[in-house]
Tab-separated table of C-alpha atoms and ligand atoms in Angstrom:
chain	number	residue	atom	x	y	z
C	30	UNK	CA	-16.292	-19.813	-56.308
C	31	UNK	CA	-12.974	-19.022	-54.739
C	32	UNK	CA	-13.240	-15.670	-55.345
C	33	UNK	CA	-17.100	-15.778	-53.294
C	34	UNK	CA	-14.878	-17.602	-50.224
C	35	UNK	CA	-12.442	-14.727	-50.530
C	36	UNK	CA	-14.484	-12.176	-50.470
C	37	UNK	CA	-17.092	-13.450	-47.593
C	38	UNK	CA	-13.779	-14.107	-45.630
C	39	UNK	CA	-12.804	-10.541	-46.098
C	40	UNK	CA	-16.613	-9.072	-45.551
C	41	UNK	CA	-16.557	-11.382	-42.238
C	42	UNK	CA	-13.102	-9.809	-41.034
C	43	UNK	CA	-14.283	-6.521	-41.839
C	44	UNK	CA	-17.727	-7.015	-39.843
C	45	UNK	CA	-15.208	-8.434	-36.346
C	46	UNK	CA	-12.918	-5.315	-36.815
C	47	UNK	CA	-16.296	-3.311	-36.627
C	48	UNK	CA	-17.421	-5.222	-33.634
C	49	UNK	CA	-14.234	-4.481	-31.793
C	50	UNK	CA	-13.965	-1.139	-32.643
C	51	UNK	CA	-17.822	-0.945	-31.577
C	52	UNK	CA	-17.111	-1.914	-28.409
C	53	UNK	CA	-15.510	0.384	-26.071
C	54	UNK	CA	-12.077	0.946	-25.351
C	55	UNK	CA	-10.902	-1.648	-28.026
C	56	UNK	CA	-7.505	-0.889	-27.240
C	57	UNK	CA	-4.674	1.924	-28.159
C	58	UNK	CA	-4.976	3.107	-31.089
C	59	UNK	CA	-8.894	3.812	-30.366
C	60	UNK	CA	-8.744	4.483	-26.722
C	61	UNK	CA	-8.082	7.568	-25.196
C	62	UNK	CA	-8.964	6.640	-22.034
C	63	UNK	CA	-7.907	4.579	-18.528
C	64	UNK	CA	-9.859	3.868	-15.513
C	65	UNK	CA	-8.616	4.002	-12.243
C	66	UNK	CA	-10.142	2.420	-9.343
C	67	UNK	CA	-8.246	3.478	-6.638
C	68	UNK	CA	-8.333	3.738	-2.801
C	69	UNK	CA	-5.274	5.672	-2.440
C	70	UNK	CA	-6.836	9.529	-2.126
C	71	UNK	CA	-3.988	11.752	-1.693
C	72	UNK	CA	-3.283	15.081	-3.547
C	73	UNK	CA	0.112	13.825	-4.961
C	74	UNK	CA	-1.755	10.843	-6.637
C	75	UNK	CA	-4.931	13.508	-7.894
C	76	UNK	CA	-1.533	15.979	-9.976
C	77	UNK	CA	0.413	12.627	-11.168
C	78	UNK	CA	-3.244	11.698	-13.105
C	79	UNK	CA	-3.449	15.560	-14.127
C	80	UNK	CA	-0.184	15.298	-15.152
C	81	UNK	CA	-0.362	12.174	-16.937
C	82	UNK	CA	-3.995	13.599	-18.828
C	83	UNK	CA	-1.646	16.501	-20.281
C	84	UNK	CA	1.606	14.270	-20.883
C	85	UNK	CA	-0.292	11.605	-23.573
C	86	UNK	CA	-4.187	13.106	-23.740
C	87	UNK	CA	-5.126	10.312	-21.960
C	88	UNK	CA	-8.227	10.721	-19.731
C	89	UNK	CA	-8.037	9.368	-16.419
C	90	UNK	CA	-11.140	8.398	-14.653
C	91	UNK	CA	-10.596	8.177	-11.310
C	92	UNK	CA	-13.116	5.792	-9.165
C	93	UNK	CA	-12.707	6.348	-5.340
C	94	UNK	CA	-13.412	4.318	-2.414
C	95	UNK	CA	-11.921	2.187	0.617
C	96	UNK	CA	-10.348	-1.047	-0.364
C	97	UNK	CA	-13.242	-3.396	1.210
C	98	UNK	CA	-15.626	-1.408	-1.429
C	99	UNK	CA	-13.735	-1.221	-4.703
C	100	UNK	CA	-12.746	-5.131	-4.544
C	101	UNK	CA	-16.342	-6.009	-4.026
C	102	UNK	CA	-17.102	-3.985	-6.709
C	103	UNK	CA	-14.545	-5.441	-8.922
C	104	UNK	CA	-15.916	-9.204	-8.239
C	105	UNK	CA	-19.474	-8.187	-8.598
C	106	UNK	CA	-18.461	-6.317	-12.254
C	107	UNK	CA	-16.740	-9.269	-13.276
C	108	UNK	CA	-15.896	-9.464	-17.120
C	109	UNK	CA	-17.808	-5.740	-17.453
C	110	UNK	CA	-15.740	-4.354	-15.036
C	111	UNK	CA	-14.860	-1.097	-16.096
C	112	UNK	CA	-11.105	-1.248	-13.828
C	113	UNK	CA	-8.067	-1.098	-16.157
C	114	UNK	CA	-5.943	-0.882	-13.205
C	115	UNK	CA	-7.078	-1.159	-8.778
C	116	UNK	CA	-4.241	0.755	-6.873
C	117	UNK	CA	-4.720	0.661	-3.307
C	118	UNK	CA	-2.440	0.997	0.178
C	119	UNK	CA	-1.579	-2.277	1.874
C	120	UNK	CA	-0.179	-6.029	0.142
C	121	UNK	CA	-3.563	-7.510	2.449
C	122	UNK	CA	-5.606	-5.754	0.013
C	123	UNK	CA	-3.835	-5.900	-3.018
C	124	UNK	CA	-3.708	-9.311	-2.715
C	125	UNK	CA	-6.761	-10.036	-2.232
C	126	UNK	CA	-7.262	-8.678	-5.978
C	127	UNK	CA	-4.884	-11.292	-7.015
C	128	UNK	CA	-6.311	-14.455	-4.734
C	129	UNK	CA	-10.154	-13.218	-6.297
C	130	UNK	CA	-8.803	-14.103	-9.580
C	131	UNK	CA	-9.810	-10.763	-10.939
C	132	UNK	CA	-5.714	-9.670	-11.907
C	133	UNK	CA	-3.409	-10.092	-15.207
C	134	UNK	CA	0.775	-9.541	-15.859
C	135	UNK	CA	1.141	-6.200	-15.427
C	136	UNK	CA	4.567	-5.707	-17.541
C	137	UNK	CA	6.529	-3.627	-19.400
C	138	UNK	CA	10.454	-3.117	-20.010
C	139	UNK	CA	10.222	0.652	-18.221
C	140	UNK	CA	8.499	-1.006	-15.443
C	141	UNK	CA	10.669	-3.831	-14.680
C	142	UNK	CA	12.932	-1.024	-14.807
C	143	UNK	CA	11.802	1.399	-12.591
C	144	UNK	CA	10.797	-1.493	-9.554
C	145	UNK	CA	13.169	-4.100	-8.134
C	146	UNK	CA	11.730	-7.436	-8.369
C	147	UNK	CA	11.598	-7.941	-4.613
C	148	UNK	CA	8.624	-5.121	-4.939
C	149	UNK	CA	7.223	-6.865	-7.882
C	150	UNK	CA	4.769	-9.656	-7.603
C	151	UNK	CA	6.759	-13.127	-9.121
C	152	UNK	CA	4.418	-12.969	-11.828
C	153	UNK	CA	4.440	-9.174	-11.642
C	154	UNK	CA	0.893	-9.864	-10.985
C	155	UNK	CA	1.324	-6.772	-8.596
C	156	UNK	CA	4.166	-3.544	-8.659
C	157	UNK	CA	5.022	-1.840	-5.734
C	158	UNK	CA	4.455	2.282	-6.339
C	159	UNK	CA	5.301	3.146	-2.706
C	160	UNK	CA	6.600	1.519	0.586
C	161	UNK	CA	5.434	2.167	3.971
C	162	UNK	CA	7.252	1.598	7.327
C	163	UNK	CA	5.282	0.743	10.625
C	164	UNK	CA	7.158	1.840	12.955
C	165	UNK	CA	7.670	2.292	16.784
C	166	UNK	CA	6.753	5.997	17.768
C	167	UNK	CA	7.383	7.159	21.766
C	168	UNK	CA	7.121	9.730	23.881
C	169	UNK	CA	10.082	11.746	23.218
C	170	UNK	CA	9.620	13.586	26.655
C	171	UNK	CA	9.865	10.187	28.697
C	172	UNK	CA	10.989	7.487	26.836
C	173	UNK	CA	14.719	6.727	26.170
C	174	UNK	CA	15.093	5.776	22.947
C	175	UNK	CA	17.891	3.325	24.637
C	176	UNK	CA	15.296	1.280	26.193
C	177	UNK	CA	13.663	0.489	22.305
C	178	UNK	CA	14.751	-2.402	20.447
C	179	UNK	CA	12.556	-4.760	18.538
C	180	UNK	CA	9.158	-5.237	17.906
C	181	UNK	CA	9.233	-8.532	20.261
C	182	UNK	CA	10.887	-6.004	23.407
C	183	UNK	CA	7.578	-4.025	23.647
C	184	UNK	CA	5.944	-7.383	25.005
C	185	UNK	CA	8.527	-7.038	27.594
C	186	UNK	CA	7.278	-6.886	31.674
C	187	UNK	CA	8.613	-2.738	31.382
C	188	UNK	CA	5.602	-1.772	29.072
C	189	UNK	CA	2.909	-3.242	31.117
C	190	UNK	CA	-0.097	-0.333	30.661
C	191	UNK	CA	2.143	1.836	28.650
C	192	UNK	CA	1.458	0.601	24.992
C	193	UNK	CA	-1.344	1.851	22.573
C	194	UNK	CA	-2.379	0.231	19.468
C	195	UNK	CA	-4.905	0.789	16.866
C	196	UNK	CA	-7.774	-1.825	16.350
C	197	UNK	CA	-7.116	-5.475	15.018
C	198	UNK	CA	-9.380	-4.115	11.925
C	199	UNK	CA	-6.496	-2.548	10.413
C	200	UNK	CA	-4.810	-4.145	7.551
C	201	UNK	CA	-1.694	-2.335	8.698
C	202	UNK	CA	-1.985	-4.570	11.894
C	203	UNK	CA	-3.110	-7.329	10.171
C	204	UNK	CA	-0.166	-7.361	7.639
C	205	UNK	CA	2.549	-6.706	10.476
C	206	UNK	CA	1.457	-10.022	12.461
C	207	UNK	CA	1.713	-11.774	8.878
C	208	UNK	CA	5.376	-10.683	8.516
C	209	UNK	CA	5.959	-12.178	11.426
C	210	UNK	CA	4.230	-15.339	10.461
C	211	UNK	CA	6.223	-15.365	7.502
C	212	UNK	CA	9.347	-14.638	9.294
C	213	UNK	CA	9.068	-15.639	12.869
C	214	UNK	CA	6.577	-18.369	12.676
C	215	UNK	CA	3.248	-19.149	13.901
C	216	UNK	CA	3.596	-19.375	17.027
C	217	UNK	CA	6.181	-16.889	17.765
C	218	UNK	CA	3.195	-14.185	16.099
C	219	UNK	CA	0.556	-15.458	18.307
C	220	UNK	CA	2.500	-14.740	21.759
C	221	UNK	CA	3.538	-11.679	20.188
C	222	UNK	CA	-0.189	-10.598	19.712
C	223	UNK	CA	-0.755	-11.401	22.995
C	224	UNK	CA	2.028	-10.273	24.927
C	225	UNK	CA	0.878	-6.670	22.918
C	226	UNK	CA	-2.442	-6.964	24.106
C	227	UNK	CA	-1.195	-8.039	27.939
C	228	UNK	CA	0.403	-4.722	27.897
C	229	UNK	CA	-1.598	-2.110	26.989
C	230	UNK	CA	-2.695	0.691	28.456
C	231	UNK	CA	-6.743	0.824	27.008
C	232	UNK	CA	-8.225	-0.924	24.435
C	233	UNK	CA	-7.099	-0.504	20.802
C	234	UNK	CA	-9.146	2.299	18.813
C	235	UNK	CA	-8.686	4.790	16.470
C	236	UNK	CA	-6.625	5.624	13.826
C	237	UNK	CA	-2.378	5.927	13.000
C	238	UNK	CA	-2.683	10.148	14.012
C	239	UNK	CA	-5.151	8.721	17.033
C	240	UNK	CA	-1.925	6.776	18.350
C	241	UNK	CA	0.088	9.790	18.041
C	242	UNK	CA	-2.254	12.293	19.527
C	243	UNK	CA	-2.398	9.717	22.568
C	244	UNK	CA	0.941	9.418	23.235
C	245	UNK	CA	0.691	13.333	22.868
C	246	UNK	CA	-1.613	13.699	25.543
C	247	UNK	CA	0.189	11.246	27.927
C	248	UNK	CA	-2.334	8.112	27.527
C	249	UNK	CA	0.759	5.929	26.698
C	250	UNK	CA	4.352	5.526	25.702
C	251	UNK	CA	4.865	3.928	23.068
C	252	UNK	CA	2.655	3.345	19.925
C	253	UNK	CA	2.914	1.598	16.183
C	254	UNK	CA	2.970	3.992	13.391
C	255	UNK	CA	3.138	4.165	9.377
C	256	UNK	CA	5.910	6.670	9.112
C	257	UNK	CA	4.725	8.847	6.631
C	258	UNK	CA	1.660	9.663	8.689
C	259	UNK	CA	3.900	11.510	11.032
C	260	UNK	CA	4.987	13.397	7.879
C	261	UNK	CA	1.444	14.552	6.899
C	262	UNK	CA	0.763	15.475	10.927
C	263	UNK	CA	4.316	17.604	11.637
C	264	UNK	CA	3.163	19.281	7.917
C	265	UNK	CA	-0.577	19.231	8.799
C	266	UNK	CA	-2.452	22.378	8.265
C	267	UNK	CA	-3.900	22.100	11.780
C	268	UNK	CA	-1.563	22.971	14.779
C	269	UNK	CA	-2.774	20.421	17.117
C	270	UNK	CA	-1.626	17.810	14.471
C	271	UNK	CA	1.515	19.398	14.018
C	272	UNK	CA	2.257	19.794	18.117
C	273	UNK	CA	1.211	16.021	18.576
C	274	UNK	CA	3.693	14.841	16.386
C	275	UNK	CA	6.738	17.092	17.597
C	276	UNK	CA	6.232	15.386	21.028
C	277	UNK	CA	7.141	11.949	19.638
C	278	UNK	CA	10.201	10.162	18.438
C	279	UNK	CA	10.428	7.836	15.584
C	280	UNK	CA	12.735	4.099	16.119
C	281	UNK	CA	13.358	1.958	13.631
C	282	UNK	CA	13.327	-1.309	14.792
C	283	UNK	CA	15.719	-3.992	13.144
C	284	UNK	CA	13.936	-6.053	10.521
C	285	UNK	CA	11.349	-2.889	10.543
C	286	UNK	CA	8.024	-4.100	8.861
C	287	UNK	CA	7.449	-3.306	5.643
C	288	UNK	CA	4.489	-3.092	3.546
C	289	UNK	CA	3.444	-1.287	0.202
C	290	UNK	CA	0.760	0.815	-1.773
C	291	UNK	CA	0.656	-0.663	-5.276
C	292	UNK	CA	-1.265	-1.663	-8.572
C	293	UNK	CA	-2.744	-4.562	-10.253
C	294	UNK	CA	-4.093	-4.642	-13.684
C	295	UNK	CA	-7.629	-5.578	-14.142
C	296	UNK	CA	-8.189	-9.142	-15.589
C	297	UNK	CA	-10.619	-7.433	-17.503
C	298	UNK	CA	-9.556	-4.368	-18.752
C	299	UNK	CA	-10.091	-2.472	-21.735
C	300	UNK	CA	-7.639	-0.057	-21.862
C	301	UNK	CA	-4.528	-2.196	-21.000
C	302	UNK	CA	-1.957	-0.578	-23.209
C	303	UNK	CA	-3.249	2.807	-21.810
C	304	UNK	CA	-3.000	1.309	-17.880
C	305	UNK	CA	0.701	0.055	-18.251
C	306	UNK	CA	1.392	3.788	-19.591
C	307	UNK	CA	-0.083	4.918	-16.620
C	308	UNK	CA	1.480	2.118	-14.319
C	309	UNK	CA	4.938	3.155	-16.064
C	310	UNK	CA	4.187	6.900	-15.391
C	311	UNK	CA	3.544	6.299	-11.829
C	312	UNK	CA	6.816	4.416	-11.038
C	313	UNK	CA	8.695	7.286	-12.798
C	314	UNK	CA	11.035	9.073	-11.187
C	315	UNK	CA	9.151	12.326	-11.304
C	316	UNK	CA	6.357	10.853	-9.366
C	317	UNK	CA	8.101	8.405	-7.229
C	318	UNK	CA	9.888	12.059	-5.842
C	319	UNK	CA	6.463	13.859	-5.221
C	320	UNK	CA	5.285	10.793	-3.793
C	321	UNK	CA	7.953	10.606	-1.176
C	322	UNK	CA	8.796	14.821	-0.752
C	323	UNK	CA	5.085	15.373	-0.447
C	324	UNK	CA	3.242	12.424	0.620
C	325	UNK	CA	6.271	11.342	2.921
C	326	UNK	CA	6.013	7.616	1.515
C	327	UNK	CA	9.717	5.842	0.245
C	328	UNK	CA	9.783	5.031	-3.238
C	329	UNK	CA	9.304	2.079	-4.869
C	330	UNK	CA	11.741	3.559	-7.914
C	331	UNK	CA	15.099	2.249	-7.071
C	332	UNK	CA	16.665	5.179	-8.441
C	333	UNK	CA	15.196	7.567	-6.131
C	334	UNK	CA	15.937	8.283	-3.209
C	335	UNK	CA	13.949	9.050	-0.111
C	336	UNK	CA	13.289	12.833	0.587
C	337	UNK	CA	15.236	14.494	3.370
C	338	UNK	CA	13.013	14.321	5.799
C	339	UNK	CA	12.334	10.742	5.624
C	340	UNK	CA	16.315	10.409	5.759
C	341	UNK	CA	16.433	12.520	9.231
C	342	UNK	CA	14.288	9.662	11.058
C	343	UNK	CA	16.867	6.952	10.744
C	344	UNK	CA	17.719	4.433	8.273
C	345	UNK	CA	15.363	1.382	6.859
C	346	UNK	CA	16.098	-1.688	7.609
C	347	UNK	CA	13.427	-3.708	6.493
C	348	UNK	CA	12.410	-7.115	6.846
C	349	UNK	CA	13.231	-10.032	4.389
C	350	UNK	CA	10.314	-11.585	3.151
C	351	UNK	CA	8.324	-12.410	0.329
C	352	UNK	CA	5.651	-9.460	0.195
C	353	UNK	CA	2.930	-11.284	-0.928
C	354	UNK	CA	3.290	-13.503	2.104
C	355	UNK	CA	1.687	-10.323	3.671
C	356	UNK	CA	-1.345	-11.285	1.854
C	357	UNK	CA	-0.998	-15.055	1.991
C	358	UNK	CA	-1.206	-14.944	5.422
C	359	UNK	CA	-4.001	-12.281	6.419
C	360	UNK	CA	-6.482	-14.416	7.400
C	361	UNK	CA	-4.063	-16.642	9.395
C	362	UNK	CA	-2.922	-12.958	11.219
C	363	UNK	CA	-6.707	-12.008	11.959
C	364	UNK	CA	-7.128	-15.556	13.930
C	365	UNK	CA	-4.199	-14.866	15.493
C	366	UNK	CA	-5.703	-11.140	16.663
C	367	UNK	CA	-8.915	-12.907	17.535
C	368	UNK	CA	-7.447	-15.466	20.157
C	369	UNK	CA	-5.313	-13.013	21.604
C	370	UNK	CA	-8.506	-10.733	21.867
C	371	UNK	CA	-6.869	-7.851	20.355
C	372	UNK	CA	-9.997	-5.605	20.006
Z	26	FE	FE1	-2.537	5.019	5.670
């Protein structure tokens, strides 16, 4: 009789161990696979998964697509999701992973590592793989760089009609008026917004490069920028790019904002042991050195250092703050845009 128990214990651990294996991507001794929903789309991140495929045979399937798209996807897939990890530019929309529930730890000793914890989520329910600086950008022709300060000085009476500024759509926006929430306060963000919008010189639109090729073509002075896109433009392939952003300057302001690209690891995934590999290969200093020599980013690895051409535009001094706060307060940030009709 015992031996029956046995026996039908055995067959019925047997017949689970089938039904995992069964099922896809039952983890890493199986697996050979990660998935990758990402709305970062640059060349250096396309070779690190190329690189990583050859490294450990471990097949990277790359899912593409703005933010906005791959989050909504992620909450409609729910449990069959088929995200191991979502990397994406911008703490707004990485934490909006997080606040939808749809994240786990993402952990490991290399990891923890590779990223100081102030670019780690508390629960390391996000890591940092690159960091971004918004910037102030000027024209280099007839501005004095003397006359720049702080982020609060543009709202000054001297840059009445002068300023341009991208659309209060932009998460990059959206996430520099939450710094100063979380920094500043309230209320100090909300005259901010609208001593910005008091001051410009035509209605926020377009893009980062937009900004630049406006202050190129003498529409305004002075403009807010993500550094490294002035990297891409003064290495762009097309010379109009390249001449737009020789005729600007780059100042850092004190406390300059800034924000991240990073990852979060699906809730739901399938290939975790695979996705921290990935994660760990990504914060490595081999890609956290393409990331900022070719994509013109600063690393998130603490033992790297920015590339030399990020080190000829000044020194960062960035803001102290809680990153996620960036995310905590977006909503409070796009009020704040919407009162001070910041188009
Ligand atoms: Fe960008």
């Amino acid at each position: 009789m015992k031996k029956t128990k046995l026996k039908l214990a055995i067959l019925a651990s047997v017949a689970i161990a089938a039904i995992l294996s069964g099922c896809a991507n039952s983890g890493p001794e199986t697996s050979k696979e990660v998935n990758v929903y990402s709305a970062r789309h640059y060349e250096v991140d396309k070779q690190a998964y190329i690189d990583f495929e050859e490294k450990t045979g471990i097949k990277v399937n790359i899912i593409e697509g703005k933010a906005p798209e791959l989050l909504e996807r992620m909450k409609r897939e729910g449990a069959d999701t088929q995200a191991d990890l979502f990397i994406t530019a911008d703490m707004g929309n990485i934490y909006q992973a997080i606040d939808g529930d749809m994240t786990q730890e993402l952990t490991s000793k290399i990891l923890n590592e590779n990223i100081p914890e102030k670019l780690r989520g508390e629960n390391n329910e996000w890591i940092a793989l690159t960091k971004r600086a918004r910037v102030i950008v000027y024209d280099k022709e007839k501005v004095n760089p003397n006359s720049l300060s702080t982020y609060a000085a543009l709202t000054d009476n001297e840059w009445k009609g002068k300023l341009l500024v991208r659309g209060a759509d932009s998460v990059y926006n959206q996430s520099l008026l939450a710094s100063f929430i979380a920094t500043e306060g309230e209320e100090y963000a909300k005259m901010w917004a609208q001593g910005i919008v008091d001051n410009l010189a035509r209605d926020p639109k377009g893009n980062d490069r937009d900004q630049v090729k406006a202050i190129a073509a003498g529409e305004g002075l002075v403009t807010l920028v993500n550094t490294y896109y002035l990297g891409q433009m003064l290495n762009s392939a097309d010379p109009e790019e390249v001449k737009a952003a020789q005729k600007v300057g780059i100042f850092f302001p004190e406390n300059t904002h800034v924000n991240i690209s990073g990852m979060v690891l699906s809730k739901y995934s399938a290939n975790k042991a695979n996705a921290i590999l990935l994660a760990e290969y990504l914060t490595s200093v081999k890609v956290q050195e393409a990331y900022t020599a070719q994509n013109y980013e600063y690393p998130a690895n603490k033992n790297v250092e920015p590339s030399e051409l990020l080190k000829t535009w000044g020194e960062l001094k960035p803001q102290d703050l809680d990153l996620s706060d960036l995310g905590r307060n977006n909503k409070k940030a796009v009020e704040l845009f919407a009162r001070a009709a910041w188009k």
